[in-house]
Amino acid sequence: MGRPGQHATLLARLATGIGLVLAPVACGAAATQETTAGEATAPQTDQGPRHTNALAGESSPYLLQHAHNPVDWHPWGAAAIELARAQDKPIFLSIGYSTCYWCHVMERETFEDEELAALINEYFVPIKVDREELPTVDDVYMTAVQLRTGSGGWPLSLFLDPESLDVFFGGTYFPPRGSEAQPGMETIVTVLGKRWAEGEAARVPLLEDARRLGNAVREVLSKPRPPAPLDGSIVDLAVNRVLARYDSINGGFGTAPKFPSEPELELLAEVAGEREDAARALERTLEAMAMGGIHDQLGGGFHRYSTDATWTVPHFEKMLYTQGQLAPLYATGAESFERPWFAGVAQGVLTYVAVELTGENGRYLSAQDAEVNAREGQSFLWSQEQMRAALDGFDPQVVVAVISDLGLTEGGNFVDPHHPAERGLSVLRLAVPPDAGETPLWKDAGFAAAMGRLLAVRRLRDQPATDDKTLAGWSGLMAAGAASAGASLRDSDAIASAAQALKLVDTSLRDGDGRLHRSWRAGRLGPLAVSEDHAFLLRGLLALHSATGDEAWLERAVEVYDEARTLYWDEIGGGWFDSAPGGHDLLPIRAKTVGDGATPAANSELLLAAVELARRTEQERFLEDATAAIRFLSTTLASNPPSMPRAVIAIRRLLQFAPERMPAPPSLPAARDSQVAFYLERTAADHSQLTLTLEITEGFHINAPDPGAIGLAGLELELSGAPDVELEATLPDGEPFTGPLDDVILLVLEGRIEIPLALRGDLGDPEQVRLSVSYQVCDDRQCYPPRRVDLRLP
C-alpha cells in the first residue's frame, strides 16, 4: 500500500515547478473473465495484436499481460541491461504481479497509451519484472523506493543508471498525465529522459542521487551488523510490542489499511497458553477477520488485506500464501478457544484452495485475481435487489434475515473509486458472530441453504482470473498450512494434498542438475530458487512430519536444509543470504533480508527450521547454525523485537530445550582510547569467524585503508602468534572527506565500523594469538600520530 511520496526534489531541480506526489497505491487485481491471468486483452488488428515485444516469449502470467503493449518491454536479464549500456540509455524498471489492481490500472492508462509508450521507448530501455518470480530484484528496489519516499507498493516504477543499476528516481503508481499537484508519467519520462540525453554533465545530479540511494540500500540490506545483547526477555518484549498496536475494538493491528499480519498472529498463538492478553487479542482478531469482508463468506478463503479498519472492504485478490498461513491459525483456534465455527472457517480455506488454487496433479497455483471486466471486486459484490433475485423461492423471512445477517444496506458499503456514481453494492460480511445466540448461524439450515444458493449464483458470473504458475516457496507455505490444519481437523485429504504438492515441487521444479527453481508454468521452469523457497519448503516438510509421524519427511527436511545451507549460508557473518553466490539476478548487491512481512523472511524461517531440526534429530550442527543466526539477527531483534515474529518463536523454542545455546552477550571493549573503542566478537562456535567493530567518537575519524594522500597512515590489520593462519578481512573503502586543504579529498571512516574477519588454517593456542590494529585518528583540523592496539581473541 503506497501513500503520497516525500521526495520531490529531483524533478524540482531538473524542471522548474515540477514536484512529485505519489498517488495512493492499493494492489487489488486485474485480468479478464474465466482465463488465466496471463491472457490479457491487447489492441487487435485483423492480423492479431498490433504490438508484440520481447515478453511474448516468457511464461510468467504477469509478463505475458504486457507482451502486446506498445512499450518495448524486455524481461530482466543480462541482454536487456547490456542493451541499455550499449545504447547509453537509462533503464525504466516496472515491477508488479499479475493480480495487482493498480498494476493493471497503470497498464491501461500508461503502457497501452501509444504516445506515452513512444516516449518511454525513445528515452529508456524498459524492463518488466514479475516480483513473484524475482523476489530478490523486488526487495532491492522496494527498499530503494521506501528509503526515498517513506512508503512502497506496486507497481514499482523506477529509473536506473544502466551501469550501477542504482535508482536515481522512483515511486509506485504514477498517473499518465499529471496536474499542478502531481506530475504524471508523461512529465517524468520527458524531464528525466531529456536530461540524460543532454550528456554527462547534465547527468551529474541523477548519478549523484543514484550513488547516494544505492549506498543507502546496501547499508540496509548487506552491511554487516555486530551482535547486540539478547536474552529470553526478547519473547515478552516482542509480544508486548505487538499488543501495543492491537485494535481492541476491531481486532488486528494498527488502522487502515489492515493486513492479517500472519507472523504476528502466529507469535500470539505461540504464547497464548501462557499469556491471557495474547490469547484475547488472537481470538478477537480471528473472529473479526472471519466476520469481515476480507473473508469470502460464500466461497471461503481470505483476500489479501482490508482497505479499512473494520475488515469490511478488501482488496480482492486472494494469495496462496495468505491461505496457507491462516488455515492452521483457525484450525487450532477452534480447539484453543472452543469456537467450532473457526474450524468451519479453516475448512472453508482448504476447500477454496482445493477448488480454485489447485491445478493438475495437485500442484498449487499462486493467486486469484479480483478485477473482472476491468471492475474491481465485481464478482464479489451484491445489491439487495441482486440477493433477493438469487434467493427467489426461499421463505421471504429467510431472505430478509440473510440480507440483514450479511450486512447489506440500500446504500451499500463499497464505492469503486473509478466509478463513484455507482452505489448500492456491498461486500458480504457477517453482522454478528455466527456462533452467538441461542440459534447460531453456523448451525442454521436455512442460512446454510441460502449461502449455498448465493455461491451457485455467483459462480454463474464472470470469474476472476487465476495466476496459474506454481511457486516453490508458496507451495511450501500452503502445504504447511494444509498439513497442520488437516491434523487439527482430522482431515486426511488435506494432509494428502500437502504431501502431493510437495512431491510435485520436488520433481517438477528441479532441473536436470537437481537444482530447485522458483517457479513452473506450462511445462517451463522459471528462475532459480532463492532462500525463501527452501525456507518455506522446510516449513511444509516439517509440518508433514508433525502431521504424519513419517520419518521420511524429516529425512527430506534435513536434505533440503543442507541444500539451503550450501547455497545461502554466510560463513563469516552467520545467517542466510537471499540468493546463491552469483545468482543474485545481476543485482549490485547480495542481500540478507531481515523483517517478516506478509510472509516470513527467509532468515526467520530458516532459523526456526534449524531449531526444529536440532530438536527432532538431536544433531549439534543445527544448534550451531541457530546460535550463529541468532547472533546475526540480534541487532535487528534488539532494536525492533516484533519485526521478526517467526525468529522470536524460534528463540522461544530454543530456550525451551537448549537454553545454553543462546548466544552470549557481546563483551566489553577489547581496547579503547579517547577516540576509538575496539570490540572483537566471535560469530561462529570456534574462532574461524570474527567481527571487529570500531566505535569512533563523534568529531573524529580514522583514515581508511587507502586514505588517498601521502604521509597519512591507513587502517591496517595483522595477525600474530599463528603463522599457519591466513587472515581474511573485508576492509571498508571509506567515505570522501575534504580536509583543511579544500583541493584534497581523503577517504575516512567515521562512526561505527564493522569488519568481518575469517581465520583460515590451524590456529593452535588461541591465547597466544593477537590481532593488531594500526590506525591514525584525525579531526577536522589535524591528524594525530599513528597508533596500534593488540587485541586478544575472544
Coordinates of C-alpha atoms in Angstrom, one line a residue, residues 738-745:
T738 CA 37.6 17.3 2.4
G739 CA 40.4 18.1 4.7
P740 CA 41.9 21.5 5.6
L741 CA 43.2 21.8 2.1
D742 CA 40.0 22.0 0.1
D743 CA 41.6 20.6 -3.0
V744 CA 42.5 17.3 -1.3
I745 CA 39.7 14.8 -0.9

